[in-house]
Amino acid sequence: MEFEKTITRIGDFYSPLSLACQHDLIVNSKISTFKKGEIVVREGQYSEKAYLIVEGCARAYYLKDGKDISDWFAFENQFMASIVSFFSSKPSPHYVEFLEDSIVLEFSKDTFERLSHKYHDFERFVSKVVTETMLGLCERLYTIQFNKAEERYKHLLSLHPDITNRIPLTHIASYLGITLETLSRIRSPKNRT
């Protein structure tokens, strides 16, 4: 099954999971599909679900003074959740939206907690996922604070070379902390050498 291969792949990337743990995760998860533009978490909602993306992509974003600000993107073999709500049981400050038709392995916070208590390898796996997420957020914060707009864009392309084919430029601009006009200027062929 494709999901078993996906679980093995993410285990190889983050931290290996025993066959028993992989099986338990699959049995206690649900295969879900979401359409492009579907919002699964809204600001102020409590979120007790996380999604391992098998196919597709998603973003977390918030609204500030009516402006849509992308905060995080997730692609194949990555997780997406309203992190604040999922881990702290507080209302979500974010929206979570799928940006492409997507297939995911959906699991609950209860499953997450139960598997963490039952399997040390799952606990290590979660620790690695959280660490990688935190390092990504720190890197993004550093990039926004200290790099010029063009450097931010180049860095994003180095991480996700096909991102402009998958994510609308308005979302990419807000993620980079720049205007759409600035992003268009950076992407202009005359600015490429």
XYZ file of N, CA and C in Angstrom:
579
model
N 0.848 -1.193 0.000
C 0.000 0.000 0.000
C 0.888 1.250 0.000
N 0.487 2.268 -0.714
C 1.265 3.511 -0.827
C 1.508 4.153 0.537
N 0.536 4.034 1.455
C 0.678 4.682 2.758
C 1.758 4.015 3.590
N 1.895 2.713 3.452
C 2.971 2.026 4.161
C 4.330 2.516 3.659
N 4.442 2.698 2.336
C 5.685 3.232 1.772
C 5.940 4.646 2.275
N 4.875 5.441 2.370
C 5.010 6.818 2.866
C 5.464 6.821 4.316
N 4.866 5.971 5.142
C 5.251 5.889 6.554
C 6.720 5.466 6.664
N 7.121 4.490 5.858
C 8.521 4.047 5.863
C 9.441 5.177 5.433
N 9.042 5.913 4.381
C 9.858 7.026 3.879
C 10.037 8.108 4.936
N 8.950 8.489 5.583
C 9.089 9.548 6.590
C 9.849 9.046 7.809
N 9.705 7.741 8.103
C 10.507 7.153 9.179
C 11.983 7.203 8.851
N 12.306 6.935 7.582
C 13.702 7.006 7.141
C 14.225 8.436 7.228
N 13.375 9.402 6.934
C 13.799 10.801 6.955
C 13.932 11.334 8.383
N 12.909 11.074 9.211
C 12.908 11.622 10.566
C 13.590 10.679 11.555
N 12.973 9.527 11.784
C 13.496 8.533 12.713
C 12.740 7.235 12.458
N 13.450 6.111 12.311
C 12.786 4.852 11.934
C 11.704 4.430 12.922
N 10.633 3.876 12.375
C 9.524 3.350 13.171
C 9.477 1.834 13.010
N 9.270 1.135 14.112
C 9.151 -0.326 14.050
C 7.928 -0.695 13.216
N 7.919 -1.924 12.715
C 6.778 -2.390 11.926
C 5.494 -2.352 12.754
N 5.592 -2.692 14.030
C 4.409 -2.665 14.902
C 3.879 -1.240 15.040
N 4.781 -0.294 15.211
C 4.376 1.108 15.333
C 3.783 1.620 14.029
N 4.417 1.282 12.900
C 3.876 1.689 11.598
C 2.465 1.154 11.417
N 2.293 -0.113 11.755
C 0.968 -0.743 11.610
C -0.055 -0.038 12.500
N 0.317 0.210 13.749
C -0.579 0.879 14.695
C -0.958 2.276 14.202
N 0.007 2.987 13.638
C -0.264 4.323 13.111
C -1.251 4.258 11.953
N -1.039 3.319 11.045
C -1.937 3.187 9.893
C -3.347 2.777 10.329
N -3.424 1.804 11.244
C -4.728 1.311 11.711
C -5.512 2.405 12.432
N -4.792 3.257 13.149
C -5.457 4.297 13.943
C -5.498 5.647 13.244
N -5.226 5.651 11.969
C -5.316 6.862 11.165
C -6.389 6.670 10.112
N -6.644 7.732 9.413
C -7.680 7.703 8.385
C -7.114 8.318 7.114
N -7.382 7.674 6.007
C -6.992 8.235 4.716
C -8.071 9.239 4.332
N -7.670 10.470 4.102
C -8.619 11.528 3.756
C -8.174 12.228 2.477
N -9.129 12.758 1.765
C -8.828 13.573 0.592
C -9.444 14.947 0.793
N -8.730 15.951 0.342
C -9.206 17.322 0.438
C -9.063 17.987 -0.918
N -9.997 18.834 -1.237
C -9.980 19.572 -2.494
C -9.156 20.847 -2.346
N -8.628 21.299 -3.465
C -7.908 22.566 -3.492
C -8.794 23.665 -2.916
N -8.255 24.434 -1.991
C -8.998 25.525 -1.369
C -9.778 25.125 -0.128
N -9.780 23.853 0.210
C -10.535 23.402 1.382
C -9.810 23.792 2.658
N -10.547 24.425 3.565
C -10.002 24.862 4.853
C -10.440 23.856 5.911
N -9.466 23.287 6.620
C -9.784 22.257 7.618
C -9.702 22.787 9.045
N -9.067 23.929 9.234
C -9.019 24.583 10.545
C -9.207 26.074 10.314
N -10.008 26.681 11.153
C -10.209 28.129 11.097
C -9.733 28.760 12.402
N -9.367 30.029 12.305
C -8.950 30.767 13.489
C -10.023 30.638 14.566
N -9.586 30.378 15.802
C -10.505 30.279 16.922
C -11.041 28.875 17.168
N -10.845 27.967 16.224
C -11.291 26.589 16.418
C -10.239 25.803 17.196
N -10.699 24.750 17.849
C -9.779 23.815 18.479
C -9.464 22.740 17.449
N -8.201 22.426 17.336
C -7.780 21.450 16.337
C -7.086 20.283 17.010
N -7.636 19.103 16.815
C -7.041 17.901 17.392
C -6.643 16.915 16.313
N -6.359 17.415 15.116
C -5.957 16.545 14.012
C -4.659 17.055 13.401
N -3.875 16.104 12.928
C -2.661 16.407 12.168
C -2.735 15.602 10.885
N -2.031 16.075 9.869
C -2.115 15.472 8.545
C -0.715 15.200 8.013
N -0.477 13.961 7.629
C 0.734 13.609 6.902
C 0.366 13.650 5.428
N 0.987 14.537 4.690
C 0.623 14.722 3.284
C 1.281 13.641 2.437
N 0.444 12.868 1.750
C 0.918 11.835 0.828
C 1.047 12.437 -0.564
N 0.029 13.166 -0.977
C 0.048 13.901 -2.247
C -0.593 15.255 -2.008
N 0.011 16.301 -2.577
C -0.571 17.634 -2.462
C 0.258 18.551 -1.591
N -0.362 19.668 -1.210
C 0.313 20.622 -0.332
C -0.735 21.452 0.408
N -0.261 22.052 1.500
C -1.148 22.838 2.354
C -0.366 24.018 2.910
N -1.106 24.935 3.474
C -0.464 26.069 4.147
C -1.211 26.386 5.429
N -0.480 26.980 6.361
C -1.083 27.581 7.545
C -0.968 29.092 7.331
N -2.044 29.798 7.656
C -2.002 31.249 7.506
C -2.871 31.890 8.573
N -2.678 33.168 8.755
C -3.520 33.920 9.681
C -3.949 35.212 9.011
N -4.918 35.856 9.611
C -5.404 37.140 9.110
C -4.977 38.226 10.087
N -4.334 39.245 9.554
C -3.904 40.380 10.370
C -4.476 41.630 9.730
N -5.395 42.293 10.428
C -6.064 43.487 9.908
C -6.675 43.207 8.534
N -7.262 42.017 8.417
C -7.929 41.622 7.178
C -6.988 41.136 6.093
N -5.682 41.132 6.376
C -4.694 40.701 5.382
C -4.305 39.247 5.645
N -4.258 38.477 4.561
C -3.935 37.055 4.592
C -2.410 36.886 4.593
N -1.852 36.285 5.668
C -0.400 36.107 5.795
C -0.089 34.613 5.895
N 0.600 34.084 4.894
C 1.007 32.675 4.921
C 2.147 32.503 5.914
N 2.032 31.480 6.742
C 3.002 31.270 7.804
C 3.809 29.990 7.621
N 3.260 29.010 6.902
C 3.934 27.726 6.764
C 3.370 26.981 5.575
N 4.230 26.281 4.848
C 3.810 25.405 3.759
C 4.248 23.988 4.083
N 3.459 23.015 3.669
C 3.831 21.607 3.825
C 3.538 20.888 2.521
N 4.446 19.990 2.162
C 4.361 19.236 0.916
C 4.402 17.736 1.226
N 4.565 16.921 0.187
C 4.579 15.476 0.362
C 5.590 15.053 1.429
N 5.158 14.078 2.229
C 5.963 13.493 3.312
C 6.232 14.468 4.452
N 5.443 15.527 4.520
C 5.552 16.469 5.631
C 4.216 16.526 6.365
N 4.285 17.042 7.578
C 3.086 17.163 8.407
C 2.532 18.570 8.357
N 1.219 18.654 8.491
C 0.538 19.946 8.611
C -0.465 19.818 9.748
N -0.469 20.830 10.581
C -1.433 20.907 11.682
C -1.463 22.351 12.155
N -2.496 22.683 12.900
C -2.468 23.948 13.622
C -1.660 23.661 14.883
N -0.372 23.907 14.813
C 0.563 23.450 15.843
C 0.177 23.942 17.233
N -0.164 25.214 17.348
C -0.511 25.786 18.656
C -1.701 25.056 19.255
N -2.738 24.872 18.473
C -3.941 24.219 18.971
C -3.708 22.741 19.238
N -3.014 22.065 18.329
C -2.786 20.628 18.450
C -2.002 20.289 19.715
N -0.939 21.053 19.992
C -0.078 20.728 21.131
C -0.502 21.369 22.441
N -1.208 22.494 22.399
C -1.544 23.181 23.658
C -3.028 23.175 23.983
N -3.836 22.606 23.099
C -5.303 22.565 23.296
C -5.893 23.959 23.463
N -5.315 24.923 22.750
C -5.840 26.283 22.734
C -6.481 26.548 21.376
N -7.319 27.573 21.284
C -7.896 27.903 19.971
C -6.798 28.233 18.968
N -6.997 27.826 17.744
C -5.994 28.041 16.707
C -5.898 29.516 16.319
N -4.683 30.052 16.220
C -4.525 31.401 15.676
C -4.484 31.364 14.142
N -4.387 30.159 13.584
C -4.211 29.964 12.148
C -5.430 29.363 11.469
N -5.413 29.491 10.174
C -6.249 28.705 9.283
C -5.321 27.667 8.658
N -5.849 26.497 8.334
C -5.096 25.490 7.586
C -5.882 25.201 6.322
N -5.237 25.400 5.179
C -5.888 25.273 3.872
C -5.057 24.377 2.962
N -5.737 23.503 2.230
C -5.059 22.700 1.208
C -5.019 23.496 -0.087
N -3.828 23.567 -0.682
C -3.618 24.386 -1.879
C -3.687 23.585 -3.167
N -3.746 22.274 -3.039
C -3.932 21.370 -4.168
C -4.877 20.270 -3.706
N -5.502 19.579 -4.657
C -6.219 18.365 -4.281
C -5.196 17.477 -3.579
N -5.538 16.998 -2.391
C -4.536 16.329 -1.557
C -5.060 15.024 -0.977
N -4.142 14.099 -0.795
C -4.410 12.849 -0.089
C -3.522 12.864 1.140
N -4.117 12.594 2.294
C -3.372 12.668 3.547
C -3.683 11.474 4.430
N -2.780 11.222 5.347
C -3.031 10.311 6.441
C -3.366 11.209 7.624
N -4.594 11.120 8.079
C -5.100 12.004 9.139
C -5.124 11.237 10.451
N -4.570 11.839 11.482
C -4.633 11.179 12.785
C -4.948 12.189 13.879
N -5.513 11.669 14.962
C -5.981 12.522 16.051
C -4.887 12.736 17.088
N -5.108 13.712 17.931
C -4.194 13.964 19.037
C -4.173 12.770 19.983
N -5.333 12.131 20.180
C -5.385 10.939 21.035
C -4.475 9.838 20.499
N -4.514 9.599 19.185
C -3.643 8.600 18.563
C -2.183 8.992 18.765
N -1.886 10.240 18.522
C -0.549 10.783 18.689
C -0.037 10.529 20.107
N -0.848 10.844 21.111
C -0.435 10.679 22.506
C -0.321 9.208 22.889
N -1.273 8.399 22.426
C -1.250 6.974 22.753
C -0.021 6.288 22.165
N 0.285 6.583 20.897
C 1.452 5.972 20.267
C 2.752 6.469 20.897
N 2.768 7.716 21.345
C 3.957 8.249 22.018
C 4.229 7.510 23.322
N 3.161 7.133 24.020
C 3.317 6.387 25.277
C 3.638 4.916 25.028
N 3.132 4.375 23.955
C 3.274 2.939 23.674
C 4.607 2.589 23.018
N 5.116 3.475 22.165
C 6.322 3.178 21.386
C 7.382 4.255 21.588
N 8.540 3.840 22.063
C 9.641 4.796 22.213
C 10.107 5.303 20.851
N 10.016 4.445 19.832
C 10.447 4.890 18.501
C 9.507 5.962 17.954
N 8.230 5.913 18.301
C 7.303 6.965 17.872
C 7.611 8.266 18.615
N 7.947 8.129 19.892
C 8.323 9.299 20.690
C 9.562 9.981 20.094
N 10.573 9.178 19.704
C 11.772 9.731 19.053
C 11.403 10.379 17.716
N 10.527 9.712 16.975
C 10.062 10.212 15.685
C 9.423 11.592 15.856
N 8.511 11.708 16.832
C 7.823 12.974 17.091
C 8.823 14.043 17.509
N 9.777 13.671 18.339
C 10.796 14.618 18.772
C 11.576 15.152 17.570
N 11.899 14.274 16.630
C 12.633 14.686 15.434
C 11.768 15.594 14.558
N 10.474 15.244 14.388
C 9.561 16.078 13.588
C 9.454 17.471 14.204
N 9.260 17.525 15.518
C 9.127 18.815 16.210
C 10.431 19.611 16.100
N 11.563 18.937 16.264
C 12.858 19.616 16.148
C 13.051 20.188 14.749
N 12.770 19.388 13.722
C 12.908 19.855 12.342
C 11.978 21.045 12.073
N 10.764 20.979 12.614
C 9.808 22.074 12.440
C 10.327 23.341 13.111
N 10.817 23.197 14.337
C 11.343 24.360 15.062
C 12.561 24.950 14.356
N 13.443 24.090 13.854
C 14.616 24.591 13.126
C 14.191 25.324 11.857
N 13.168 24.796 11.181
C 12.644 25.471 9.985
C 12.067 26.830 10.318
N 11.340 26.905 11.432
C 10.765 28.191 11.853
C 11.850 29.183 12.254
N 12.885 28.696 12.941
C 14.006 29.575 13.323
C 14.729 30.081 12.086
N 14.948 29.195 11.125
C 15.624 29.592 9.883
C 14.795 30.623 9.136
N 13.475 30.391 9.096
C 12.596 31.355 8.418
C 12.644 32.714 9.111
N 12.591 32.717 10.435
C 12.651 33.967 11.191
C 13.965 34.697 10.934
N 15.061 33.963 10.963
C 16.373 34.573 10.689
C 16.392 35.173 9.283
N 15.900 34.409 8.314
C 15.893 34.862 6.920
C 15.084 36.149 6.768
N 13.921 36.196 7.396
C 13.064 37.385 7.290
C 13.714 38.590 7.971
N 14.361 38.347 9.102
C 14.949 39.469 9.845
C 16.224 40.006 9.209
N 17.040 39.135 8.609
C 18.383 39.562 8.232
C 18.689 39.508 6.738
N 17.842 38.894 5.936
C 18.113 38.794 4.501
C 17.239 39.744 3.707
N 17.788 40.217 2.614
C 17.008 41.054 1.708
C 15.980 40.195 0.996
N 14.993 40.852 0.411
C 13.879 40.151 -0.235
C 14.355 39.130 -1.266
N 15.299 39.511 -2.092
C 15.771 38.602 -3.139
C 16.460 37.375 -2.539
N 17.208 37.576 -1.460
C 17.868 36.453 -0.783
C 16.834 35.515 -0.169
N 15.770 36.085 0.396
C 14.695 35.257 0.967
C 14.065 34.382 -0.093
N 13.797 34.989 -1.250
C 13.178 34.253 -2.353
C 14.105 33.144 -2.856
N 15.377 33.443 -3.034
C 16.335 32.435 -3.498
C 16.455 31.295 -2.498
N 16.432 31.626 -1.230
C 16.507 30.595 -0.197
C 15.278 29.677 -0.265
N 14.111 30.275 -0.419
C 12.886 29.476 -0.531
C 12.952 28.550 -1.747
N 13.450 29.063 -2.862
C 13.598 28.232 -4.065
C 14.610 27.107 -3.853
N 15.623 27.360 -3.060
C 16.602 26.296 -2.790
C 15.967 25.163 -1.980
N 15.007 25.507 -1.147
C 14.306 24.491 -0.354
C 13.216 23.787 -1.155
N 12.516 24.553 -1.989
C 11.376 24.037 -2.761
C 11.459 24.578 -4.190
N 12.267 23.952 -5.047
C 12.486 24.490 -6.399
C 11.222 24.660 -7.241
N 10.200 23.847 -7.002
C 8.975 23.928 -7.823
C 7.846 24.693 -7.139
N 8.159 25.435 -6.080
C 7.106 26.075 -5.284
C 6.251 27.049 -6.099
N 6.859 27.743 -7.058
C 6.083 28.724 -7.836
C 5.099 28.053 -8.785
N 5.273 26.759 -9.036
C 4.318 26.007 -9.847
C 3.163 25.459 -9.015
N 3.320 25.511 -7.701
C 2.334 24.875 -6.822
C 1.610 25.845 -5.900
N 2.261 26.935 -5.570
C 1.712 27.885 -4.585
C 1.489 29.228 -5.276
N 0.313 29.836 -5.117
C 0.092 31.165 -5.708
C 1.129 32.180 -5.213
N 1.536 33.054 -6.118
C 2.569 34.041 -5.785
C 2.154 34.958 -4.633
N 0.871 35.236 -4.506
C 0.418 36.076 -3.385
C 0.751 35.419 -2.046
N 0.594 34.085 -1.969
C 0.927 33.370 -0.731
C 2.432 33.346 -0.493
N 3.196 33.178 -1.568
C 4.655 33.163 -1.446
C 5.143 34.533 -0.972
N 4.600 35.596 -1.543
C 5.000 36.949 -1.143
C 4.718 37.185 0.338
N 3.525 36.824 0.793
C 3.200 37.055 2.205
C 4.079 36.200 3.114
N 4.397 34.980 2.680
C 5.289 34.112 3.451
C 6.677 34.734 3.589
N 7.133 35.384 2.524
C 8.449 36.015 2.538
C 8.446 37.384 3.215
N 7.265 37.883 3.532
C 7.176 39.193 4.178
C 7.407 40.339 3.220
N 7.016 40.143 1.963
C 7.185 41.191 0.950
C 5.876 41.369 0.198
N 5.789 42.424 -0.582
C 4.589 42.643 -1.384
C 4.660 41.804 -2.656
N 3.518 41.618 -3.277
C 3.462 40.898 -4.545
C 4.257 41.641 -5.610
N 4.217 42.972 -5.563
C 4.964 43.786 -6.523
C 6.474 43.558 -6.385
N 6.954 43.484 -5.158
C 8.377 43.221 -4.931
C 8.753 41.838 -5.438
N 7.902 40.850 -5.174
C 8.175 39.503 -5.660
C 8.201 39.471 -7.191
N 7.269 40.162 -7.816
C 7.244 40.206 -9.281
C 8.516 40.849 -9.827
N 8.992 41.902 -9.172
C 10.226 42.566 -9.607
C 11.419 41.622 -9.469
N 11.480 40.892 -8.343
C 12.574 39.944 -8.120
C 12.559 38.843 -9.179
N 11.357 38.402 -9.547
C 11.222 37.298 -10.507
C 11.356 37.749 -11.962
N 11.385 39.044 -12.208
C 11.471 39.567 -13.565
C 12.736 39.071 -14.250
N 12.621 38.606 -15.498
C 13.801 38.080 -16.228
C 14.955 39.072 -16.292
N 14.677 40.371 -16.352
C 15.770 41.340 -16.438
C 16.576 41.410 -15.152
N 16.005 40.915 -14.030
C 16.738 40.915 -12.770
C 17.548 39.638 -12.584
N 17.388 38.653 -13.463
C 18.130 37.398 -13.367
C 19.408 37.501 -14.180
N 20.493 37.110 -13.555
C 21.769 37.101 -14.279
C 22.448 35.771 -14.102
